[in-house]
Short mmCIF file of the C-alpha atoms (twelve columns), coordinates in Angstrom:
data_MODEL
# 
_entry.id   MODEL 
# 
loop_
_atom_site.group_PDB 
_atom_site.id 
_atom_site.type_symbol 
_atom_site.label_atom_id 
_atom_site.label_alt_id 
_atom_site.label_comp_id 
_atom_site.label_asym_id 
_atom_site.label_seq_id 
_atom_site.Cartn_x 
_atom_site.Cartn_y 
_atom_site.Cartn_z 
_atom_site.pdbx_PDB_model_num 
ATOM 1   C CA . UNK A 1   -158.522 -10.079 -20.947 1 
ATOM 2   C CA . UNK A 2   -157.802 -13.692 -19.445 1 
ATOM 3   C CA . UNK A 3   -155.501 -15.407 -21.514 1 
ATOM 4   C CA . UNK A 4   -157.419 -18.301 -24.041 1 
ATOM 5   C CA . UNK A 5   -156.731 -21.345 -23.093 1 
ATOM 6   C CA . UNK A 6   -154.751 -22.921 -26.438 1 
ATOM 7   C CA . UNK A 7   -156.725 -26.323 -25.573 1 
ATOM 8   C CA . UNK A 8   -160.001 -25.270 -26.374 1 
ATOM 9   C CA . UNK A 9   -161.079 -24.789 -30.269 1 
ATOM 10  C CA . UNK A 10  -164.137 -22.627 -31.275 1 
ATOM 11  C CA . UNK A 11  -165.618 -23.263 -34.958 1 
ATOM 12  C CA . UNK A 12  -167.093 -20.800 -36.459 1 
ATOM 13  C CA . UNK A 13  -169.771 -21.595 -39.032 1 
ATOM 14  C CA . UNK A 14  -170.513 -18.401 -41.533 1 
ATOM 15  C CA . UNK A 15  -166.982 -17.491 -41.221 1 
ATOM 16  C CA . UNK A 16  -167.008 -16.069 -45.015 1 
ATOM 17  C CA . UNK A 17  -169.850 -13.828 -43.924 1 
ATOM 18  C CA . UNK A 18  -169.793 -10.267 -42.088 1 
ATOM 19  C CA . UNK A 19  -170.662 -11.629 -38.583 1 
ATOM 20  C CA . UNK A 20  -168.112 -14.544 -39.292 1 
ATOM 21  C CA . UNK A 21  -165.553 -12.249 -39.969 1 
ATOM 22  C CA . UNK A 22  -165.922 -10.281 -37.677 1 
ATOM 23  C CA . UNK A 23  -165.739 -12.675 -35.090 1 
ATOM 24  C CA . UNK A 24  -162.788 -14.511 -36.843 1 
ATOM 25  C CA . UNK A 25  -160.526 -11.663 -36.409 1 
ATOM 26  C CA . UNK A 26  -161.483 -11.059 -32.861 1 
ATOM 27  C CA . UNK A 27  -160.926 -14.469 -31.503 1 
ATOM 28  C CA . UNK A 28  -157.807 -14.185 -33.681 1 
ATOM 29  C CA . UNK A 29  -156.637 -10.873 -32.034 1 
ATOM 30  C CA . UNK A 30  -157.289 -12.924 -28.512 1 
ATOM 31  C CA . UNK A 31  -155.731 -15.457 -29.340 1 
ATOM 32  C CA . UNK A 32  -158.110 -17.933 -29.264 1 
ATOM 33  C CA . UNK A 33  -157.697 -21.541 -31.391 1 
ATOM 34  C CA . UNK A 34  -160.576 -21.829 -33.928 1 
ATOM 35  C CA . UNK A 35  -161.689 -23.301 -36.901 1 
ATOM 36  C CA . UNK A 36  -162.991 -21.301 -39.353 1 
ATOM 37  C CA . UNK A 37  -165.749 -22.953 -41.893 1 
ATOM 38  C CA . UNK A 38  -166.842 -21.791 -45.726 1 
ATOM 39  C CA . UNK A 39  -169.158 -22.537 -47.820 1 
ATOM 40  C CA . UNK A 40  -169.422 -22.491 -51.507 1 
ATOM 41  C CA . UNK A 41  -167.680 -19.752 -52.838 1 
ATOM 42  C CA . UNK A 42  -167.128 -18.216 -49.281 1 
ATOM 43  C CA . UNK A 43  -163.660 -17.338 -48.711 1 
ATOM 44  C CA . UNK A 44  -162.628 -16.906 -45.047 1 
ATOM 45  C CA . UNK A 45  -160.873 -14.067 -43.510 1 
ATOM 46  C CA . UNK A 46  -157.408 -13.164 -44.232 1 
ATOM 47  C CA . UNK A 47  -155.108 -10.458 -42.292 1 
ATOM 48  C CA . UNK A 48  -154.533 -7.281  -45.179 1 
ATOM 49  C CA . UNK A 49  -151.251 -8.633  -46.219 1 
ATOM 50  C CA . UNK A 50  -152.770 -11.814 -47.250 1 
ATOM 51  C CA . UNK A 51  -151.785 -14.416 -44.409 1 
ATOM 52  C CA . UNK A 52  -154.198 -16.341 -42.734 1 
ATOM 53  C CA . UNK A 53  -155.318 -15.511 -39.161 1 
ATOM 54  C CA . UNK A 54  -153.242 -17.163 -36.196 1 
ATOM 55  C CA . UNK A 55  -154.176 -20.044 -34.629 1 
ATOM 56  C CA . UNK A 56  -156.960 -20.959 -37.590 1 
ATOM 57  C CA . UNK A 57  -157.209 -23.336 -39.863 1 
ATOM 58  C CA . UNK A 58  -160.077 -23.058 -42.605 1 
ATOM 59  C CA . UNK A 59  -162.304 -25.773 -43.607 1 
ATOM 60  C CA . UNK A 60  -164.989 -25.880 -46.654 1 
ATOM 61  C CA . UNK A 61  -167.882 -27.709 -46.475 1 
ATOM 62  C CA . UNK A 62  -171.016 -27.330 -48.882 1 
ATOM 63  C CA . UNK A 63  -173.916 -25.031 -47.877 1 
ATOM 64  C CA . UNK A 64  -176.614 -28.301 -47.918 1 
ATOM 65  C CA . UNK A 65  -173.990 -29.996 -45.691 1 
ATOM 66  C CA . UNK A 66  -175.581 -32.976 -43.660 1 
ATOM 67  C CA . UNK A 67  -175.193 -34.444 -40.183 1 
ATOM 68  C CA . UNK A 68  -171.987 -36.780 -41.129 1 
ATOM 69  C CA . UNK A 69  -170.025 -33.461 -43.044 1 
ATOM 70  C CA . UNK A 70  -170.442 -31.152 -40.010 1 
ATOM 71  C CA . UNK A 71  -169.643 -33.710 -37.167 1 
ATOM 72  C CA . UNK A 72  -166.440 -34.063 -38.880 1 
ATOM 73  C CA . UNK A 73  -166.437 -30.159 -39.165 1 
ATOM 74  C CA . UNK A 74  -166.916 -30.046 -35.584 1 
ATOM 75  C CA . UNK A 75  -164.513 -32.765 -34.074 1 
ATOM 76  C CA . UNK A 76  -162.125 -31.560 -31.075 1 
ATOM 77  C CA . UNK A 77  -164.324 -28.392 -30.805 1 
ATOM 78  C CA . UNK A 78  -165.098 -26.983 -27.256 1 
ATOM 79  C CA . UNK A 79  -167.877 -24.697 -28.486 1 
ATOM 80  C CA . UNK A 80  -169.547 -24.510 -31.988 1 
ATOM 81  C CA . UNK A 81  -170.953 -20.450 -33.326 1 
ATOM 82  C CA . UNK A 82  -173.981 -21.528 -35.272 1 
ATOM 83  C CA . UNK A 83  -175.428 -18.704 -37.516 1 
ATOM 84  C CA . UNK A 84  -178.746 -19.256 -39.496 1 
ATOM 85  C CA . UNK A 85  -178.831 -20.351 -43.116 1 
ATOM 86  C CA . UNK A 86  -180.272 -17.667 -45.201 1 
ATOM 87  C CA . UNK A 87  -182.520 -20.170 -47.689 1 
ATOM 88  C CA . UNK A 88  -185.851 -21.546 -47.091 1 
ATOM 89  C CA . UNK A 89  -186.542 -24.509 -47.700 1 
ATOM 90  C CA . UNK A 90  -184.266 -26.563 -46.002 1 
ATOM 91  C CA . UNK A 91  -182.900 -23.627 -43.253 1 
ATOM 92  C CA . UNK A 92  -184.674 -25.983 -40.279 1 
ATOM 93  C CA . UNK A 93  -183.259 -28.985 -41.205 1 
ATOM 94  C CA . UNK A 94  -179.645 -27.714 -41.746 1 
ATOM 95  C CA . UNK A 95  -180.052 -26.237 -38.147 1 
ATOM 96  C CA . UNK A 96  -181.112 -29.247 -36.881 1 
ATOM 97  C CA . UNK A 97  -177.784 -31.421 -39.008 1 
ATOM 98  C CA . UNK A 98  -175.711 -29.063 -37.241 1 
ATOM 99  C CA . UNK A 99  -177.447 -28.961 -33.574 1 
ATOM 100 C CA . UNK A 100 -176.736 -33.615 -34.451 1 
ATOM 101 C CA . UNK A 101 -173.775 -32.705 -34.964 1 
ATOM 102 C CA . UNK A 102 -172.439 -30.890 -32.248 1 
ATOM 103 C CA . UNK A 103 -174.220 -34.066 -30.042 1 
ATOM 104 C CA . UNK A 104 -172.431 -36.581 -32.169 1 
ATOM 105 C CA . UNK A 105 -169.111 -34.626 -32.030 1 
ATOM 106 C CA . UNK A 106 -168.967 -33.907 -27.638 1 
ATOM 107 C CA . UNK A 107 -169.015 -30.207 -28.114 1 
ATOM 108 C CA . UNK A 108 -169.925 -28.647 -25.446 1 
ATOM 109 C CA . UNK A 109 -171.518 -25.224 -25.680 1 
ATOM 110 C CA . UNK A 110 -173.580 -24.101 -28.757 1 
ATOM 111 C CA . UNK A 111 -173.645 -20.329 -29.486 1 
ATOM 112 C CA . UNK A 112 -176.688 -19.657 -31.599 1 
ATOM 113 C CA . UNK A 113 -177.534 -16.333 -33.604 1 
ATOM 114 C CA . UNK A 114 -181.441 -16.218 -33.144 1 
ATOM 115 C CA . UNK A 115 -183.603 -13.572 -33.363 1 
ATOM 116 C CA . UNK A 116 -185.560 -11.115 -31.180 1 
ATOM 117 C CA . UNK A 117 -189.177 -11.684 -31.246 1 
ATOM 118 C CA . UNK A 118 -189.093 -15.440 -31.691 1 
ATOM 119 C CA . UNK A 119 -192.119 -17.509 -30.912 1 
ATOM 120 C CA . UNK A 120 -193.980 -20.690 -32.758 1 
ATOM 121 C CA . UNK A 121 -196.519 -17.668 -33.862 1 
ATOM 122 C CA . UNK A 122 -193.511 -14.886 -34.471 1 
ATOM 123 C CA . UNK A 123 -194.669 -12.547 -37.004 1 
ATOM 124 C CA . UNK A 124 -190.774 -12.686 -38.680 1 
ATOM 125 C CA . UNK A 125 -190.997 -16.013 -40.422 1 
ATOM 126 C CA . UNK A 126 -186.753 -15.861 -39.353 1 
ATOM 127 C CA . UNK A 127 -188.126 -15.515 -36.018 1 
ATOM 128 C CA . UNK A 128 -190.753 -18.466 -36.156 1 
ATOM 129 C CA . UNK A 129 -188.005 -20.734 -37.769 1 
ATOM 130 C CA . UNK A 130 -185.407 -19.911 -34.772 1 
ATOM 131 C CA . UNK A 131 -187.924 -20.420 -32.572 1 
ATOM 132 C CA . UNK A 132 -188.137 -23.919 -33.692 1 
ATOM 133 C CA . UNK A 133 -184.117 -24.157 -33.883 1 
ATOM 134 C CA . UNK A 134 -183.865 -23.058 -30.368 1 
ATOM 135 C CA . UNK A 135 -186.650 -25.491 -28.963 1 
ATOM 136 C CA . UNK A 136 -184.656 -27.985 -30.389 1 
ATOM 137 C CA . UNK A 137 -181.049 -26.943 -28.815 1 
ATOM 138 C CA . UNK A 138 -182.886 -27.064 -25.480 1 
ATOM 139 C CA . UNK A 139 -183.849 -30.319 -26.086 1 
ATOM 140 C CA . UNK A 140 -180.145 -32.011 -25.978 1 
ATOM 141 C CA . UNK A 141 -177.851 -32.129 -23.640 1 
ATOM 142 C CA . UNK A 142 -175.655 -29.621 -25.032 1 
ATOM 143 C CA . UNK A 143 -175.277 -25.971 -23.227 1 
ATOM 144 C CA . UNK A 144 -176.414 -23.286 -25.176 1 
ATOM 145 C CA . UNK A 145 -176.555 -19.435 -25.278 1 
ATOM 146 C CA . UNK A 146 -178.500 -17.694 -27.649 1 
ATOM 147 C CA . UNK A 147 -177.854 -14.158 -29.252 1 
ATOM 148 C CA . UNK A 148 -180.952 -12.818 -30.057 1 
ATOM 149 C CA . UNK A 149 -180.585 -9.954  -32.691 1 
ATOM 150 C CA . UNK A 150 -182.474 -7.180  -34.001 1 
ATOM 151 C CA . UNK A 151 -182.250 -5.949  -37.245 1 
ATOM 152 C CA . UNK A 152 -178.738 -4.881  -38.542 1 
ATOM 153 C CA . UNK A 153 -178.129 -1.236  -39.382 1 
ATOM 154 C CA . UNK A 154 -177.271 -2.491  -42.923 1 
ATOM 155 C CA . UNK A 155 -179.966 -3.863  -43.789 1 
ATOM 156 C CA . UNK A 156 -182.373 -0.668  -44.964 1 
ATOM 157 C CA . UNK A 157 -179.658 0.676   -46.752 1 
ATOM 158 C CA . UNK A 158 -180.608 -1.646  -49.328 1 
ATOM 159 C CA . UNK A 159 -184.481 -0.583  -49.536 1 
ATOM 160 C CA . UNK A 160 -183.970 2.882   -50.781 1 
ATOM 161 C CA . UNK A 161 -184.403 3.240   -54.244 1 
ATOM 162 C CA . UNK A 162 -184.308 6.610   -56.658 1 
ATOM 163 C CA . UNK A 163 -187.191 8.715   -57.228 1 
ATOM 164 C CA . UNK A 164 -188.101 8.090   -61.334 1 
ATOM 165 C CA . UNK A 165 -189.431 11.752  -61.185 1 
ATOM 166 C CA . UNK A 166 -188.924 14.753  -60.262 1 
ATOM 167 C CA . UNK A 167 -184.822 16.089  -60.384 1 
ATOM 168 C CA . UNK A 168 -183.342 12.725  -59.722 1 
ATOM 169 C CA . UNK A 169 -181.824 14.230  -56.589 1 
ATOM 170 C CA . UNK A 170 -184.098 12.565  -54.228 1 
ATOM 171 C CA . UNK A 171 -184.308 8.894   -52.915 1 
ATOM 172 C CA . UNK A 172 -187.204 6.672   -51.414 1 
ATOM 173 C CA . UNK A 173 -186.344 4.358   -48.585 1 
ATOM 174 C CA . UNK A 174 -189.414 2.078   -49.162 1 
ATOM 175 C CA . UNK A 175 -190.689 -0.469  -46.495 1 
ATOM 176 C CA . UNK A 176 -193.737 -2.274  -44.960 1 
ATOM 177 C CA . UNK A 177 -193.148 -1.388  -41.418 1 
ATOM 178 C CA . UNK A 178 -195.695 1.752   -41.119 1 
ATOM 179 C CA . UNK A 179 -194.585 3.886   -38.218 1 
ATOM 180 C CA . UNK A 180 -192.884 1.176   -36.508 1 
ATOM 181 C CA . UNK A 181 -189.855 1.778   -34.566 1 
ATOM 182 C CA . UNK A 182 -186.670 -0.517  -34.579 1 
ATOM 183 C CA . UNK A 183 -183.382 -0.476  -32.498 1 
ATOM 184 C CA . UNK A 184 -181.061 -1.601  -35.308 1 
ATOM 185 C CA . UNK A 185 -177.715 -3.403  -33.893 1 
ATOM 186 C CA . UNK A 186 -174.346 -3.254  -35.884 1 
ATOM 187 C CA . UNK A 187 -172.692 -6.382  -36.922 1 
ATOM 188 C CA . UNK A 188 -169.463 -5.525  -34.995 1 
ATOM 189 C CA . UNK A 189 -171.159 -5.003  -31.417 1 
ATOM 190 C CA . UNK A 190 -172.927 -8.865  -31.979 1 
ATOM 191 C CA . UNK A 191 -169.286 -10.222 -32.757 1 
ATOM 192 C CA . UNK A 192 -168.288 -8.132  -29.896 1 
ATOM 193 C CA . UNK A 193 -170.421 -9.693  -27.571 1 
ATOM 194 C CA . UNK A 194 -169.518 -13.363 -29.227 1 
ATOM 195 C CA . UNK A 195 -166.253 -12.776 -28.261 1 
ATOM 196 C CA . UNK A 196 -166.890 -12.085 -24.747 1 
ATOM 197 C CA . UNK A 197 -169.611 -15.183 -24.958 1 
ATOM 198 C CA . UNK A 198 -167.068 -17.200 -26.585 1 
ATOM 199 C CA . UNK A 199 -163.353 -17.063 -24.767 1 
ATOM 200 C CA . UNK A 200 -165.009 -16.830 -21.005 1 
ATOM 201 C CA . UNK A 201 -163.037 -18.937 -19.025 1 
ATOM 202 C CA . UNK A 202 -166.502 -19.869 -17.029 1 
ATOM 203 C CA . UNK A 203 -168.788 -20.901 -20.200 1 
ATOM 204 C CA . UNK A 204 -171.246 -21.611 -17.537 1 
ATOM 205 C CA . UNK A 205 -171.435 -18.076 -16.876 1 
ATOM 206 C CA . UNK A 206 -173.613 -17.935 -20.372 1 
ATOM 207 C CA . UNK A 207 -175.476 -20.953 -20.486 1 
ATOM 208 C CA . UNK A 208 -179.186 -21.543 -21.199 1 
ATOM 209 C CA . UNK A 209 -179.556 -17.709 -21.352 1 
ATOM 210 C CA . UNK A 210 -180.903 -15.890 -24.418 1 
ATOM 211 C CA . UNK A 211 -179.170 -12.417 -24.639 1 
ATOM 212 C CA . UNK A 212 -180.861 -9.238  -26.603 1 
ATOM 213 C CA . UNK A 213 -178.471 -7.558  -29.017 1 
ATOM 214 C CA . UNK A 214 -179.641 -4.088  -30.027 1 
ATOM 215 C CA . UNK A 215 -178.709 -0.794  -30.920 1 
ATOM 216 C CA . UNK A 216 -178.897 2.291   -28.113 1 
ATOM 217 C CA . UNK A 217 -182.146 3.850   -29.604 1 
ATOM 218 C CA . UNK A 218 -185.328 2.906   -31.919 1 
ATOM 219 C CA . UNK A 219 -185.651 4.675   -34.608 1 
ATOM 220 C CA . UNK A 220 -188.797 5.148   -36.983 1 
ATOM 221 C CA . UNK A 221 -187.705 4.245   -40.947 1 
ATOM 222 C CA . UNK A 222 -188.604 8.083   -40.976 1 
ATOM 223 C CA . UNK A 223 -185.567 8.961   -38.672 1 
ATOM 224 C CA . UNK A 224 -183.397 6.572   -39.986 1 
ATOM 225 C CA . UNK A 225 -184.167 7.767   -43.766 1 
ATOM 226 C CA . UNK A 226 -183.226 11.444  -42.581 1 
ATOM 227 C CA . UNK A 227 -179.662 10.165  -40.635 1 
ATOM 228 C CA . UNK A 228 -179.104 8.623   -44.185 1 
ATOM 229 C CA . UNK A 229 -179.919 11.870  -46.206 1 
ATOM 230 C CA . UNK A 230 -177.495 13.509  -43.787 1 
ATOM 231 C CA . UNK A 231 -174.691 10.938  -44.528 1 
ATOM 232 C CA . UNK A 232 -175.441 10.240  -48.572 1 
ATOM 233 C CA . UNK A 233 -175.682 14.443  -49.150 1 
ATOM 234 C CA . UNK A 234 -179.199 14.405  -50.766 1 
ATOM 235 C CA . UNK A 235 -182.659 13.756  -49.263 1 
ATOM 236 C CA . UNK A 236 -184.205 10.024  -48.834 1 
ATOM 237 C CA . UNK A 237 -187.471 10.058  -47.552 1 
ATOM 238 C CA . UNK A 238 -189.721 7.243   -46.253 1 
ATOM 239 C CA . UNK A 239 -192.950 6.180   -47.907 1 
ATOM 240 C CA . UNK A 240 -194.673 3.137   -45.781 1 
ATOM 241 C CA . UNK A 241 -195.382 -0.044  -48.420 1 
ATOM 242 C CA . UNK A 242 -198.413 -2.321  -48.500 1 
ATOM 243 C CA . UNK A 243 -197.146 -5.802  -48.747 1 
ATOM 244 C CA . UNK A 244 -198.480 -6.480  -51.927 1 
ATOM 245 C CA . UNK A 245 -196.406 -3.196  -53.221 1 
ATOM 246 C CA . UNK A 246 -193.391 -4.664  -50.855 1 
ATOM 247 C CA . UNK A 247 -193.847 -8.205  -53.148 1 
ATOM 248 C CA . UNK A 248 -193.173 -6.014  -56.448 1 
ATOM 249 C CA . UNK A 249 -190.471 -4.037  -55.696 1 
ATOM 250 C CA . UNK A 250 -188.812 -7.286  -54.662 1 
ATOM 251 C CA . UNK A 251 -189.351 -8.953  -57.515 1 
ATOM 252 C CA . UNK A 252 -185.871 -9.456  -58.396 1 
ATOM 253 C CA . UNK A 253 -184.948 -11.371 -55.098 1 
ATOM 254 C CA . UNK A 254 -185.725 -14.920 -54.528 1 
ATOM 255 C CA . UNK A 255 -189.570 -15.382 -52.257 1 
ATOM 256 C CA . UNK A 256 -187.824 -16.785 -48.708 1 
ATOM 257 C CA . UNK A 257 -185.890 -12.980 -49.073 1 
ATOM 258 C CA . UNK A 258 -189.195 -11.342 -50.039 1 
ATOM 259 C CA . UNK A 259 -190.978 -13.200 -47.200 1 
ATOM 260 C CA . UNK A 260 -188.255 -12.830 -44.208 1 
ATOM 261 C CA . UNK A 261 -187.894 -8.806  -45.334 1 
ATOM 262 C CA . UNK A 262 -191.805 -8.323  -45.460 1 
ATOM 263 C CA . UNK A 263 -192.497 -9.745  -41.860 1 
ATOM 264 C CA . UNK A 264 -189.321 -8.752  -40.247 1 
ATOM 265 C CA . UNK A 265 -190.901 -5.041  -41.402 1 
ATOM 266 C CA . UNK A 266 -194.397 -6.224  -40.168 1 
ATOM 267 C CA . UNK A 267 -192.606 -7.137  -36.798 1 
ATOM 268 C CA . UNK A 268 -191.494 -3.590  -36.344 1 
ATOM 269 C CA . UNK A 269 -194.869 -2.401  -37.651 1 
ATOM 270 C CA . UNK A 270 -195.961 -4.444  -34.274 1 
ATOM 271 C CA . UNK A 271 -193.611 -2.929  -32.067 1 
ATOM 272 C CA . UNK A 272 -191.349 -6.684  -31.839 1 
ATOM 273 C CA . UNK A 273 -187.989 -4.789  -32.365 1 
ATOM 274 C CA . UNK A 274 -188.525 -1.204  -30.200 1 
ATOM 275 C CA . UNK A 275 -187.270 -2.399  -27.126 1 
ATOM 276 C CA . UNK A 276 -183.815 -1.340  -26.672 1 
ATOM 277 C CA . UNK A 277 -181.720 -3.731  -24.536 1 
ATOM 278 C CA . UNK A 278 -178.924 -3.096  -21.775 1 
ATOM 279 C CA . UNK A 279 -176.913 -6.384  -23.104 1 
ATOM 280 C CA . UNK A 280 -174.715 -5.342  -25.259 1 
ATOM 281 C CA . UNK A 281 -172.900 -2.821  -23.009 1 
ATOM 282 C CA . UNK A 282 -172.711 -5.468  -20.084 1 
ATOM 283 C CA . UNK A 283 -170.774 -7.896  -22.348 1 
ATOM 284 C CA . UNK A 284 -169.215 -6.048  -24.932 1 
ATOM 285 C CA . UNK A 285 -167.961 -3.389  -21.709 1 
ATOM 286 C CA . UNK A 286 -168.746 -0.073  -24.091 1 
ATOM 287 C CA . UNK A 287 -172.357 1.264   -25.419 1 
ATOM 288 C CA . UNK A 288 -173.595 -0.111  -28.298 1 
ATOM 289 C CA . UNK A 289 -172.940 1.570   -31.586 1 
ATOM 290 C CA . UNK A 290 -175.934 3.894   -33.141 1 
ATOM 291 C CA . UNK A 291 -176.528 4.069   -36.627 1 
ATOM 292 C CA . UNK A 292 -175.387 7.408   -37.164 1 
ATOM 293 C CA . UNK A 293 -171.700 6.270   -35.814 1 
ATOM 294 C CA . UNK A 294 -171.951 2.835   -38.312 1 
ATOM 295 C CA . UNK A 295 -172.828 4.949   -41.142 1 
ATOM 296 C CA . UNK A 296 -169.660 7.279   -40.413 1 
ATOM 297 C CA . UNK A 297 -167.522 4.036   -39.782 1 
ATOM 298 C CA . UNK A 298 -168.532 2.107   -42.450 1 
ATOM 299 C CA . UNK A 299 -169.011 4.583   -45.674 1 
ATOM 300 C CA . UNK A 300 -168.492 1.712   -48.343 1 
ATOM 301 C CA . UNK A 301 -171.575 0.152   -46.913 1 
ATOM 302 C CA . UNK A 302 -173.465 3.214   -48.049 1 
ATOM 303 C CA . UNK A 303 -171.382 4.044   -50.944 1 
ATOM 304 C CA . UNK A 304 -174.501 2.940   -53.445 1 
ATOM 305 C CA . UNK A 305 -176.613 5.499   -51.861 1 
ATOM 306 C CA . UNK A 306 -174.945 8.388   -53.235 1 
ATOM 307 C CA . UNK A 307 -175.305 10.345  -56.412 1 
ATOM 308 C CA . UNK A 308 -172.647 9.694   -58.681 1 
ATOM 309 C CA . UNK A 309 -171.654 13.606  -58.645 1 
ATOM 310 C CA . UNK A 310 -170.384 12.793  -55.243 1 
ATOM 311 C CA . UNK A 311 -168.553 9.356   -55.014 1 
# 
């Protein structure tokens, strides 16, 4: 790898969450200067003995942080990693304090994590909402790149729920995406290609494109529930939801979750998230990971999924 130049600082925004991490300790491990922001309770990423990553300093700024906060956040950067807020309402306009605030602060290149599928009519209402973030990066004078993921291989781990019948030794992995088919990306292989994004000596080499970050294969929920039966040591099966049997099951989580879950699942019902993409390999320089390999590489992910005979 080219050395990093020590001149040029990279913030990180979401560094307290598993894509900020990630990234934290690869621009770390490269040597790259960055700084590294939290938010709220967030605590940013730490090498195991306890000592902070080289060449990082940490910064906390609220999670409803306006224009003024993150300009200061951002001063002296080179190149700002902008990850989506999670909460609706309000997720647009943060976007667009932070997008201000790159302007206001002379960074140059903005690295956003979008999504695949967006459009002003997207069926994902994540997708519709960085559709509207990425109009409005294009329209400063900033240089942009845009990661579009698909769904993470985490994420329908956490739709599979015990059977209330029967021996107890089965497990439903519930969802409204019929017989949809989705090519689920790991959170390590996005950071991967951040990195590569990130510390190229020729940022122009990545601007104004929008790259597609997937896995190596789409899998039906039915195909991913049996890799998970293999893993977890007892069978999950899929049963397709109606959305109005999605909206109960959820009932616990707050409505923006409900909402961005149900259409992201409608999305793959539509076929938005089948189409598996080269990009990964060309800029991470190895295949992408499948969700068989993340489930053997990451077992505490999973860890809830299994009886408590066997954990």
């Amino acid at each position: 790898m080219t050395p990093v130049s020590p001149e040029r600082l990279i913030v990180l925004t979401g560094a307290d969450g598993r894509l900020g991490s990630r990234l934290a300790f690869r621009l770390a491990a490269a040597g790259g200067r960055q700084r590294l922001l939290v938010t709220g309770r967030g605590v940013a990423p730490r090498l195991p003995d306890g000592a902070p990553l080289p060449e990082s300093e940490v910064t906390a700024i609220p999670a409803d942080a306006d224009t003024r906060a993150l300009t200061s956040a951002f001063a002296g950067a080179d190149a700002v990693f902008l990850v989506p807020g999670r909460d609706r309402p309000g997720r647009l306009t943060r976007h667009r304090a932070a997008i201000d605030a790159a302007v206001l602060a002379g960074v140059r290149h903005v690295v956003y994590v979008s999504s695949i599928g967006v459009a002003p009519d997207a069926i994902a209402s994540g997708a519709r909402d960085d559709w509207r973030t990425e109009e409005y990066l294009r329209g400063t004078d900033l240089t942009w790149t845009m990661l579009r993921t698909s769904m993470f291989h985490r994420t329908p781990t956490f739709a599979v729920y015990d059977e209330s019948s029967g021996s107890g030794q089965n497990a439903l992995l519930r969802a409204p995406a019929g017989r949809g088919r989705v090519a689920t990306v790991s959170h390590d292989d996005v950071a991967d290609v951040a990195t590569a994004v990130l510390l190229d000596e020729d940022p122009g080499r990545h601007a104004g494109l929008a790259y597609h970050l997937t896995g190596p294969e789409a899998l039906g929920f039915d195909e991913i529930a049996a890799t998970l039966s293999e893993a977890v040591g007892r069978t999950i099966r899929y049963v397709p939801q109606t959305v109005e049997q999605a909206r109960a099951l959820f009932y616990r989580s707050t409505a923006t979750e409900v909402e961005d879950w149900i259409t992201q699942c409608q999305a793959i019902e539509a076929g938005v998230l089948a189409r598996v993409s080269p990009d990964v390999g060309h800029l991470a320089g190895r295949a992408a990971r499948s969700f068989e390999v993340w489930l053997d590489d990451y077992p505490a992910e999973w860890a809830h999924l299994r009886l408590p005979s066997v954990r």
